[in-house]
Amino acid sequence: MYKIQKASVIGAGTMGLGIAGQLANAGIEVLLLDLPSEEGNRNSVCERALERLLDEQQPGLLHKNIQDRITIGNIEDDMHKIAESDWIAEAIVERLELKKALYKTIDDIRRPGSIVSSNTSTIPISLLVDGMSDQFKKEFAITHYFNPVRYMQLLEIVKGELTSPEVIQCLAQFNEENMGKGIVLCNDTPGFLGNRVGVFAIQTALHTAFKLDLRPEEADSIFGRPMGIPKTGVFGLYDLIGIDLMSDVAKSLINILPKDDVFHEVSDEIPIMKRMMDEGLKGNKGLKGGFYRFMDPEDSASKQTLNFDDFMYRDFSFEKPAIAIEAEQKNDFTLLLDGNSKYAQYAWEILSNTFCYAASLVPDVNKSLVAIDDAMKLGYNWAQGPFEMMDKLGVDNFISRLEQEGRDIPWIIKMASGKTFYRVNKRHLEYLTAEGSYTRIQRDDGLRRFTEERKTLDPVLTNNAASYYEINNDIGMVEFHSKANALDTDSMELLGAAVKHAEENYSGLIIHNDASHFSCGVNLEAIGNFIDSQDWIGLDGFLGHFQKTVKKMKYSNIPVISAPSGLSIGGGFEVVLSTDMTVYHANSVTGLVESLVGVVPGGGGVKELLYRWRDIKGNETEAAWSTFMNVGYGKTAQSPLEAKELAMFREGIDSFVMNRDRLLDTAVNAIQELAKDYKPTYRDNFIMPGREVWQEMQNWLQKAHTKGYLTPHDVTTGTQIARIVTGGDVDAGTVMNEDDLFALERKAFLTLAKTEQTKSRIQHMLSYGKPLRN
C-alpha cells in the first residue's frame, strides 16, 4: 500500500538537510522547504543549506550532480507542493507547539496514503499527535536519524498507539534498502535508545574525569580507541560538536527523563565548563578553542590543552598510559581494567556504570539487548555494544566486582549469571531474551554482518594481520584485522595462501571486513623501518612479494571479489584494483595516496590505473597523463560515483550498495554468478609513450613548481610517477608487459625511499597523521 517515490523535507537545518541529501542519494526526488526570507530571494535559507551539502570535508551527497534531485522552496509559497509526496519528513526545531501547528497544515494539504514523520529525539509521539485525526495518527511515526545522516547508519523508528504496521514496515524497508540505515524499533520512551545510552556514557566519562582530576588528554587516552569507541574521546568530542551544543543535548535529556533516572547523577553543570562558555571557549567551531586548541590550524604539532588551574593553554605533551597502548594494539578493552591506577579506575567507572544503565533499559525502553548493542554500534560507532562487552569481560566477573562494591545489579545481568548474553548454538548466533531463554539473531534477507558470522566459524588460516574463512560452504573469505587494517608481510602471506587454498577448494574468494575501514594502506611504520635501516634489498623484496600476490590473485582460476567500506587507500586500494569485481559501500573512500608521503604505489596501482584509463581514453598517451595526474595529486574519491570519474569504478563491472550490511551478501551472489563460466582476463602489453612525453611531464612539473603549486619534493616524486607511466627514457612505442610495469613501480619506489625528503615525509605522517609539504 505504501511506497516512497517522492518526498518532502520541512526544515533545512543540519538534520533536515542531511535527510534531504540522503533521500537524493537514494534516487528520490526531494522537495526541501524552510522559512521564507524577509528580503530578497525568499528561498535563500534553503539555497545556503544546499551549499553545505557540497562541503568538501564532509559532503552530504555521493556526487555534486545529485543536487539536481532536490527542489527548494519555502513554507509560505510552496507548501502546496507536498501534496505530490509519498513521505513528508519534519525536521524543524524541537518545540512542540510549532510542530503541532505544522502538522495541522500538512494534514490539510497532504494526500491520503502519504506518510508523515518527525526527526525529534526528545518529544514523545503521543504528544506530537495529540489532537490530530485518527487517519493522521495512523500514518505518522518518528524517524530519528543520527548526524551526519549520510554517514551514521542508525535510524530509530518509533510507532504511536495508532500507527499502522504497514507504515512502519514501509519506512523500515525503504530506509534499510535505499537509505542504507540500520533500523532499531524503539518504544515511545524519553530519549529513545541510542542517545539514552550514548549520552549517558559521555556524561559519565566527563564527570568522572573531573572527579578523578584527570587532564583532558589523560581522559581521552582511555575513553577512545582503547575502549573500542571513536578516537575523539570525551573532551575532544565536546570540542568537535561544540561545548554549548553538547551541553544542550544533556539538558534536553535532563528535562524529559524521569526524576529517578540515574542519568541525573551525571548531568549537573560543571563550573569549569560554565566559565568556558562564558568566556567563549566553545570548541573547534569557536575562535578561541575549547578543551584543546591549535596555535596553527594547519599544524597538528601546535596542539595545546586548557589548564583548568589558571585557564591558560599549555603545549600538548603527553605519553599515553601503557594500558591504553596495549588495549588499543590488542583490541581488548578489558586490559584497561587491570591494576589500581587512576586510569583503570576511570575505565571501570565509565564501563560499569554504562553497562548497568544499558541493562536497566530492558525491557521498558527496548525488549531486545541486540537492539541496544546495535544502537551503540550504528549510532555511536562503538566496536561492540554494552552486552557484547560484558560477555568479553565475563558476566560472572562483572557481577562479582559489582557485588564487592555493594552496588545494585540490574535483573537481566543477574539472569545472565553463569551464562553469556550471546552464544553459538549449532553454528547460529543466539542472544539471551528478557524471558531468560535464548533465541537466534534474525536479520532480514540480504543483511549480513561478518562480525556476527565470525563467532560461529573457525578460520581455515590465520595470523596476526588477517584470517581466512569458509562461508556459504563453497566460498573463501579473507578478513584483514591489523591496526587500521594496514598491510604488511603477514597480510600478503595470508592472502596468497588463501588464493591457493580457494583455487583448490572453493568456487570463489571474497576480501571483506566489517571494520570502520577496509584498509588504510601498507604499514607505513614497516616501510619506515626498511628506510631507517637502509635495507633496500628487504624493501624491494617486500614490494615484489606484494606484486606477486596481487598478480596471483588477479589471474586466479576462480573469481575474486573485494567488498570494501570506509577507507580503501594506498596499498589497500591496490588490492581492490586487482580483483575481478568490487562491491563498494556508497560511502567508500578510494585512492592512491602514496605521493603524499613521497613514494609511489608499488603494488600494481599505477599499472592498473594505466590500463583502466587506456580502456576509457582509447590511447596510451592520454592514459599516461590521466594516471600521472591521479597518482601525482594523490586524488581520492568520496563515493563510487566520484570514483567513476577517476577510473576507480568500472561501469558495468563494479557495483555499490547503500547499506554496508548488504556488502557481503551482494558479493556472495556476485561470486556465484561469476563462477558459472569463469576465466581470468589477462592484460595485454602496454605501448609506452616514451621519453618525449616523459619530458613534457617533467616540464609541467617544473612550471607548477615555479608557480608555487608544487614543492620541490612533489616535483621529485612526480618525476618518478612520470617515469612509470611513460616508460621513462625509452623510445615511443616501446612494448612493456605487466612485469615490466611492476619493475618500474619498484624502481621508482626505491629511488624515492633513498631520499631524505621521503624519509621526513614518512616520519611526519607517522608522528602527526598528516602530510609534510617539503
PDB file of N, CA and C in Angstrom, residues 577-653:
ATOM      1  N   LEU A 577      42.005  -2.908  -6.619  1.00  0.00           N
ATOM      2  CA  LEU A 577      42.176  -2.737  -8.062  1.00  0.00           C
ATOM      3  C   LEU A 577      42.494  -4.044  -8.773  1.00  0.00           C
ATOM      4  N   SER A 578      43.035  -5.010  -8.037  1.00  0.00           N
ATOM      5  CA  SER A 578      43.451  -6.266  -8.661  1.00  0.00           C
ATOM      6  C   SER A 578      42.408  -7.369  -8.567  1.00  0.00           C
ATOM      7  N   THR A 579      41.194  -7.048  -8.114  1.00  0.00           N
ATOM      8  CA  THR A 579      40.135  -8.054  -8.055  1.00  0.00           C
ATOM      9  C   THR A 579      39.262  -7.983  -9.301  1.00  0.00           C
ATOM     10  N   ASP A 580      38.570  -9.089  -9.587  1.00  0.00           N
ATOM     11  CA  ASP A 580      37.734  -9.150 -10.790  1.00  0.00           C
ATOM     12  C   ASP A 580      36.591  -8.158 -10.745  1.00  0.00           C
ATOM     13  N   MET A 581      36.094  -7.925  -9.552  1.00  0.00           N
ATOM     14  CA  MET A 581      34.924  -7.069  -9.396  1.00  0.00           C
ATOM     15  C   MET A 581      34.960  -6.502  -7.984  1.00  0.00           C
ATOM     16  N   THR A 582      34.423  -5.302  -7.815  1.00  0.00           N
ATOM     17  CA  THR A 582      34.345  -4.695  -6.490  1.00  0.00           C
ATOM     18  C   THR A 582      32.909  -4.299  -6.192  1.00  0.00           C
ATOM     19  N   VAL A 583      32.451  -4.682  -5.011  1.00  0.00           N
ATOM     20  CA  VAL A 583      31.167  -4.215  -4.494  1.00  0.00           C
ATOM     21  C   VAL A 583      31.489  -3.192  -3.407  1.00  0.00           C
ATOM     22  N   TYR A 584      31.250  -1.933  -3.712  1.00  0.00           N
ATOM     23  CA  TYR A 584      31.578  -0.856  -2.784  1.00  0.00           C
ATOM     24  C   TYR A 584      30.402  -0.520  -1.879  1.00  0.00           C
ATOM     25  N   HIS A 585      30.694  -0.031  -0.690  1.00  0.00           N
ATOM     26  CA  HIS A 585      29.680   0.692   0.069  1.00  0.00           C
ATOM     27  C   HIS A 585      29.616   2.100  -0.501  1.00  0.00           C
ATOM     28  N   ALA A 586      28.446   2.709  -0.457  1.00  0.00           N
ATOM     29  CA  ALA A 586      28.248   4.016  -1.071  1.00  0.00           C
ATOM     30  C   ALA A 586      29.171   5.087  -0.495  1.00  0.00           C
ATOM     31  N   ASN A 587      29.608   4.913   0.752  1.00  0.00           N
ATOM     32  CA  ASN A 587      30.476   5.915   1.377  1.00  0.00           C
ATOM     33  C   ASN A 587      31.950   5.531   1.320  1.00  0.00           C
ATOM     34  N   SER A 588      32.303   4.581   0.472  1.00  0.00           N
ATOM     35  CA  SER A 588      33.697   4.169   0.360  1.00  0.00           C
ATOM     36  C   SER A 588      34.574   5.314  -0.127  1.00  0.00           C
ATOM     37  N   VAL A 589      35.744   5.451   0.481  1.00  0.00           N
ATOM     38  CA  VAL A 589      36.739   6.439   0.070  1.00  0.00           C
ATOM     39  C   VAL A 589      37.909   5.684  -0.545  1.00  0.00           C
ATOM     40  N   THR A 590      38.237   6.010  -1.792  1.00  0.00           N
ATOM     41  CA  THR A 590      39.246   5.248  -2.513  1.00  0.00           C
ATOM     42  C   THR A 590      40.296   6.175  -3.112  1.00  0.00           C
ATOM     43  N   GLY A 591      41.498   5.657  -3.281  1.00  0.00           N
ATOM     44  CA  GLY A 591      42.532   6.452  -3.934  1.00  0.00           C
ATOM     45  C   GLY A 591      43.921   5.924  -3.674  1.00  0.00           C
ATOM     46  N   LEU A 592      44.839   6.320  -4.542  1.00  0.00           N
ATOM     47  CA  LEU A 592      46.257   6.002  -4.391  1.00  0.00           C
ATOM     48  C   LEU A 592      46.946   7.259  -3.869  1.00  0.00           C
ATOM     49  N   VAL A 593      47.272   7.257  -2.593  1.00  0.00           N
ATOM     50  CA  VAL A 593      47.714   8.486  -1.908  1.00  0.00           C
ATOM     51  C   VAL A 593      49.203   8.458  -1.565  1.00  0.00           C
ATOM     52  N   GLU A 594      49.942   7.528  -2.137  1.00  0.00           N
ATOM     53  CA  GLU A 594      51.343   7.338  -1.759  1.00  0.00           C
ATOM     54  C   GLU A 594      52.201   8.579  -1.991  1.00  0.00           C
ATOM     55  N   SER A 595      51.868   9.375  -3.012  1.00  0.00           N
ATOM     56  CA  SER A 595      52.696  10.550  -3.299  1.00  0.00           C
ATOM     57  C   SER A 595      52.730  11.526  -2.129  1.00  0.00           C
ATOM     58  N   LEU A 596      51.706  11.489  -1.287  1.00  0.00           N
ATOM     59  CA  LEU A 596      51.651  12.407  -0.151  1.00  0.00           C
ATOM     60  C   LEU A 596      52.740  12.104   0.872  1.00  0.00           C
ATOM     61  N   VAL A 597      53.263  10.872   0.864  1.00  0.00           N
ATOM     62  CA  VAL A 597      54.381  10.545   1.757  1.00  0.00           C
ATOM     63  C   VAL A 597      55.661  10.333   0.952  1.00  0.00           C
ATOM     64  N   GLY A 598      55.675  10.828  -0.273  1.00  0.00           N
ATOM     65  CA  GLY A 598      56.911  10.841  -1.040  1.00  0.00           C
ATOM     66  C   GLY A 598      57.299   9.544  -1.701  1.00  0.00           C
ATOM     67  N   VAL A 599      56.348   8.630  -1.889  1.00  0.00           N
ATOM     68  CA  VAL A 599      56.627   7.413  -2.633  1.00  0.00           C
ATOM     69  C   VAL A 599      55.581   7.247  -3.727  1.00  0.00           C
ATOM     70  N   VAL A 600      55.614   6.113  -4.395  1.00  0.00           N
ATOM     71  CA  VAL A 600      54.640   5.825  -5.446  1.00  0.00           C
ATOM     72  C   VAL A 600      53.933   4.522  -5.090  1.00  0.00           C
ATOM     73  N   PRO A 601      52.758   4.268  -5.654  1.00  0.00           N
ATOM     74  CA  PRO A 601      52.141   2.954  -5.468  1.00  0.00           C
ATOM     75  C   PRO A 601      53.085   1.883  -5.975  1.00  0.00           C
ATOM     76  N   GLY A 602      53.375   0.900  -5.124  1.00  0.00           N
ATOM     77  CA  GLY A 602      54.341  -0.118  -5.502  1.00  0.00           C
ATOM     78  C   GLY A 602      53.763  -1.507  -5.603  1.00  0.00           C
ATOM     79  N   GLY A 603      52.419  -1.595  -5.565  1.00  0.00           N
ATOM     80  CA  GLY A 603      51.773  -2.895  -5.615  1.00  0.00           C
ATOM     81  C   GLY A 603      50.881  -3.058  -6.830  1.00  0.00           C
ATOM     82  N   GLY A 604      51.234  -2.400  -7.914  1.00  0.00           N
ATOM     83  CA  GLY A 604      50.459  -2.534  -9.148  1.00  0.00           C
ATOM     84  C   GLY A 604      49.404  -1.457  -9.336  1.00  0.00           C
ATOM     85  N   GLY A 605      49.347  -0.475  -8.437  1.00  0.00           N
ATOM     86  CA  GLY A 605      48.312   0.546  -8.538  1.00  0.00           C
ATOM     87  C   GLY A 605      48.458   1.427  -9.767  1.00  0.00           C
ATOM     88  N   VAL A 606      49.694   1.876 -10.071  1.00  0.00           N
ATOM     89  CA  VAL A 606      49.915   2.700 -11.260  1.00  0.00           C
ATOM     90  C   VAL A 606      49.599   1.888 -12.513  1.00  0.00           C
ATOM     91  N   LYS A 607      50.079   0.672 -12.526  1.00  0.00           N
ATOM     92  CA  LYS A 607      49.830  -0.229 -13.662  1.00  0.00           C
ATOM     93  C   LYS A 607      48.329  -0.378 -13.938  1.00  0.00           C
ATOM     94  N   GLU A 608      47.561  -0.649 -12.873  1.00  0.00           N
ATOM     95  CA  GLU A 608      46.136  -0.883 -13.066  1.00  0.00           C
ATOM     96  C   GLU A 608      45.419   0.365 -13.560  1.00  0.00           C
ATOM     97  N   LEU A 609      45.770   1.537 -13.007  1.00  0.00           N
ATOM     98  CA  LEU A 609      45.130   2.764 -13.491  1.00  0.00           C
ATOM     99  C   LEU A 609      45.509   3.050 -14.938  1.00  0.00           C
ATOM    100  N   LEU A 610      46.741   2.751 -15.310  1.00  0.00           N
ATOM    101  CA  LEU A 610      47.136   2.932 -16.714  1.00  0.00           C
ATOM    102  C   LEU A 610      46.226   2.141 -17.647  1.00  0.00           C
ATOM    103  N   TYR A 611      46.018   0.881 -17.348  1.00  0.00           N
ATOM    104  CA  TYR A 611      45.168   0.041 -18.191  1.00  0.00           C
ATOM    105  C   TYR A 611      43.722   0.533 -18.181  1.00  0.00           C
ATOM    106  N   ARG A 612      43.245   0.935 -17.004  1.00  0.00           N
ATOM    107  CA  ARG A 612      41.852   1.396 -16.932  1.00  0.00           C
ATOM    108  C   ARG A 612      41.652   2.686 -17.717  1.00  0.00           C
ATOM    109  N   TRP A 613      42.616   3.613 -17.584  1.00  0.00           N
ATOM    110  CA  TRP A 613      42.484   4.856 -18.347  1.00  0.00           C
ATOM    111  C   TRP A 613      42.619   4.601 -19.845  1.00  0.00           C
ATOM    112  N   ARG A 614      43.426   3.625 -20.234  1.00  0.00           N
ATOM    113  CA  ARG A 614      43.520   3.304 -21.663  1.00  0.00           C
ATOM    114  C   ARG A 614      42.183   2.797 -22.186  1.00  0.00           C
ATOM    115  N   ASP A 615      41.490   1.983 -21.377  1.00  0.00           N
ATOM    116  CA  ASP A 615      40.166   1.492 -21.783  1.00  0.00           C
ATOM    117  C   ASP A 615      39.194   2.650 -21.978  1.00  0.00           C
ATOM    118  N   ILE A 616      39.344   3.696 -21.162  1.00  0.00           N
ATOM    119  CA  ILE A 616      38.436   4.839 -21.232  1.00  0.00           C
ATOM    120  C   ILE A 616      38.837   5.797 -22.357  1.00  0.00           C
ATOM    121  N   LYS A 617      40.129   6.134 -22.412  1.00  0.00           N
ATOM    122  CA  LYS A 617      40.603   7.162 -23.351  1.00  0.00           C
ATOM    123  C   LYS A 617      40.848   6.615 -24.754  1.00  0.00           C
ATOM    124  N   GLY A 618      41.209   5.336 -24.824  1.00  0.00           N
ATOM    125  CA  GLY A 618      41.434   4.739 -26.135  1.00  0.00           C
ATOM    126  C   GLY A 618      42.854   4.815 -26.630  1.00  0.00           C
ATOM    127  N   ASN A 619      43.753   5.516 -25.918  1.00  0.00           N
ATOM    128  CA  ASN A 619      45.154   5.527 -26.331  1.00  0.00           C
ATOM    129  C   ASN A 619      46.058   5.677 -25.116  1.00  0.00           C
ATOM    130  N   GLU A 620      47.310   5.254 -25.277  1.00  0.00           N
ATOM    131  CA  GLU A 620      48.232   5.156 -24.149  1.00  0.00           C
ATOM    132  C   GLU A 620      48.703   6.512 -23.638  1.00  0.00           C
ATOM    133  N   THR A 621      48.866   7.479 -24.529  1.00  0.00           N
ATOM    134  CA  THR A 621      49.385   8.776 -24.087  1.00  0.00           C
ATOM    135  C   THR A 621      48.384   9.485 -23.172  1.00  0.00           C
ATOM    136  N   GLU A 622      47.124   9.503 -23.573  1.00  0.00           N
ATOM    137  CA  GLU A 622      46.111  10.117 -22.709  1.00  0.00           C
ATOM    138  C   GLU A 622      45.966   9.347 -21.407  1.00  0.00           C
ATOM    139  N   ALA A 623      46.083   8.027 -21.497  1.00  0.00           N
ATOM    140  CA  ALA A 623      46.025   7.216 -20.283  1.00  0.00           C
ATOM    141  C   ALA A 623      47.171   7.575 -19.346  1.00  0.00           C
ATOM    142  N   ALA A 624      48.358   7.795 -19.922  1.00  0.00           N
ATOM    143  CA  ALA A 624      49.520   8.146 -19.109  1.00  0.00           C
ATOM    144  C   ALA A 624      49.311   9.478 -18.398  1.00  0.00           C
ATOM    145  N   TRP A 625      48.775  10.463 -19.108  1.00  0.00           N
ATOM    146  CA  TRP A 625      48.535  11.783 -18.499  1.00  0.00           C
ATOM    147  C   TRP A 625      47.480  11.698 -17.389  1.00  0.00           C
ATOM    148  N   SER A 626      46.408  10.972 -17.626  1.00  0.00           N
ATOM    149  CA  SER A 626      45.353  10.852 -16.613  1.00  0.00           C
ATOM    150  C   SER A 626      45.880  10.150 -15.364  1.00  0.00           C
ATOM    151  N   THR A 627      46.646   9.081 -15.565  1.00  0.00           N
ATOM    152  CA  THR A 627      47.214   8.355 -14.430  1.00  0.00           C
ATOM    153  C   THR A 627      48.216   9.234 -13.688  1.00  0.00           C
ATOM    154  N   PHE A 628      49.044   9.957 -14.438  1.00  0.00           N
ATOM    155  CA  PHE A 628      50.023  10.882 -13.862  1.00  0.00           C
ATOM    156  C   PHE A 628      49.342  11.884 -12.928  1.00  0.00           C
ATOM    157  N   MET A 629      48.235  12.442 -13.365  1.00  0.00           N
ATOM    158  CA  MET A 629      47.513  13.425 -12.549  1.00  0.00           C
ATOM    159  C   MET A 629      46.854  12.759 -11.333  1.00  0.00           C
ATOM    160  N   ASN A 630      46.207  11.630 -11.547  1.00  0.00           N
ATOM    161  CA  ASN A 630      45.552  10.910 -10.442  1.00  0.00           C
ATOM    162  C   ASN A 630      46.530  10.590  -9.316  1.00  0.00           C
ATOM    163  N   VAL A 631      47.623   9.928  -9.708  1.00  0.00           N
ATOM    164  CA  VAL A 631      48.569   9.428  -8.723  1.00  0.00           C
ATOM    165  C   VAL A 631      49.412  10.561  -8.157  1.00  0.00           C
ATOM    166  N   GLY A 632      49.787  11.502  -9.001  1.00  0.00           N
ATOM    167  CA  GLY A 632      50.622  12.596  -8.552  1.00  0.00           C
ATOM    168  C   GLY A 632      49.964  13.456  -7.489  1.00  0.00           C
ATOM    169  N   TYR A 633      48.706  13.738  -7.672  1.00  0.00           N
ATOM    170  CA  TYR A 633      47.974  14.540  -6.691  1.00  0.00           C
ATOM    171  C   TYR A 633      47.416  13.703  -5.540  1.00  0.00           C
ATOM    172  N   GLY A 634      47.575  12.388  -5.622  1.00  0.00           N
ATOM    173  CA  GLY A 634      47.017  11.534  -4.573  1.00  0.00           C
ATOM    174  C   GLY A 634      45.514  11.694  -4.467  1.00  0.00           C
ATOM    175  N   LYS A 635      44.836  11.759  -5.620  1.00  0.00           N
ATOM    176  CA  LYS A 635      43.404  12.034  -5.633  1.00  0.00           C
ATOM    177  C   LYS A 635      42.612  10.912  -4.982  1.00  0.00           C
ATOM    178  N   THR A 636      41.595  11.300  -4.223  1.00  0.00           N
ATOM    179  CA  THR A 636      40.690  10.320  -3.624  1.00  0.00           C
ATOM    180  C   THR A 636      39.263  10.624  -4.041  1.00  0.00           C
ATOM    181  N   ALA A 637      38.458   9.582  -4.058  1.00  0.00           N
ATOM    182  CA  ALA A 637      37.029   9.707  -4.342  1.00  0.00           C
ATOM    183  C   ALA A 637      36.262   9.438  -3.060  1.00  0.00           C
ATOM    184  N   GLN A 638      35.239  10.246  -2.784  1.00  0.00           N
ATOM    185  CA  GLN A 638      34.451  10.112  -1.568  1.00  0.00           C
ATOM    186  C   GLN A 638      33.255   9.181  -1.738  1.00  0.00           C
ATOM    187  N   SER A 639      33.105   8.632  -2.933  1.00  0.00           N
ATOM    188  CA  SER A 639      31.998   7.711  -3.214  1.00  0.00           C
ATOM    189  C   SER A 639      32.295   6.982  -4.514  1.00  0.00           C
ATOM    190  N   PRO A 640      31.597   5.879  -4.779  1.00  0.00           N
ATOM    191  CA  PRO A 640      31.794   5.194  -6.061  1.00  0.00           C
ATOM    192  C   PRO A 640      31.452   6.071  -7.261  1.00  0.00           C
ATOM    193  N   LEU A 641      30.491   6.992  -7.111  1.00  0.00           N
ATOM    194  CA  LEU A 641      30.139   7.869  -8.233  1.00  0.00           C
ATOM    195  C   LEU A 641      31.278   8.822  -8.555  1.00  0.00           C
ATOM    196  N   GLU A 642      31.967   9.304  -7.538  1.00  0.00           N
ATOM    197  CA  GLU A 642      33.155  10.125  -7.782  1.00  0.00           C
ATOM    198  C   GLU A 642      34.295   9.257  -8.303  1.00  0.00           C
ATOM    199  N   ALA A 643      34.384   8.025  -7.806  1.00  0.00           N
ATOM    200  CA  ALA A 643      35.446   7.116  -8.232  1.00  0.00           C
ATOM    201  C   ALA A 643      35.355   6.813  -9.728  1.00  0.00           C
ATOM    202  N   LYS A 644      34.154   6.791 -10.250  1.00  0.00           N
ATOM    203  CA  LYS A 644      33.967   6.524 -11.675  1.00  0.00           C
ATOM    204  C   LYS A 644      34.718   7.542 -12.527  1.00  0.00           C
ATOM    205  N   GLU A 645      34.729   8.796 -12.089  1.00  0.00           N
ATOM    206  CA  GLU A 645      35.395   9.850 -12.856  1.00  0.00           C
ATOM    207  C   GLU A 645      36.911   9.761 -12.765  1.00  0.00           C
ATOM    208  N   LEU A 646      37.422   8.925 -11.845  1.00  0.00           N
ATOM    209  CA  LEU A 646      38.861   8.753 -11.672  1.00  0.00           C
ATOM    210  C   LEU A 646      39.323   7.363 -12.109  1.00  0.00           C
ATOM    211  N   ALA A 647      38.471   6.671 -12.872  1.00  0.00           N
ATOM    212  CA  ALA A 647      38.777   5.311 -13.367  1.00  0.00           C
ATOM    213  C   ALA A 647      38.936   4.308 -12.230  1.00  0.00           C
ATOM    214  N   MET A 648      38.376   4.616 -11.075  1.00  0.00           N
ATOM    215  CA  MET A 648      38.466   3.720  -9.929  1.00  0.00           C
ATOM    216  C   MET A 648      37.202   2.883  -9.752  1.00  0.00           C
ATOM    217  N   PHE A 649      36.186   3.166 -10.536  1.00  0.00           N
ATOM    218  CA  PHE A 649      34.932   2.412 -10.517  1.00  0.00           C
ATOM    219  C   PHE A 649      34.570   2.128 -11.957  1.00  0.00           C
ATOM    220  N   ARG A 650      34.358   0.845 -12.274  1.00  0.00           N
ATOM    221  CA  ARG A 650      34.114   0.432 -13.652  1.00  0.00           C
ATOM    222  C   ARG A 650      32.624   0.211 -13.883  1.00  0.00           C
ATOM    223  N   GLU A 651      32.052   1.036 -14.715  1.00  0.00           N
ATOM    224  CA  GLU A 651      30.640   0.903 -15.062  1.00  0.00           C
ATOM    225  C   GLU A 651      30.413  -0.445 -15.727  1.00  0.00           C
ATOM    226  N   GLY A 652      29.388  -1.166 -15.251  1.00  0.00           N
ATOM    227  CA  GLY A 652      29.061  -2.462 -15.826  1.00  0.00           C
ATOM    228  C   GLY A 652      29.830  -3.620 -15.215  1.00  0.00           C
ATOM    229  N   ILE A 653      30.819  -3.317 -14.389  1.00  0.00           N
ATOM    230  CA  ILE A 653      31.585  -4.372 -13.710  1.00  0.00           C
ATOM    231  C   ILE A 653      31.424  -4.239 -12.207  1.00  0.00           C
TER     232      ILE A 653
END
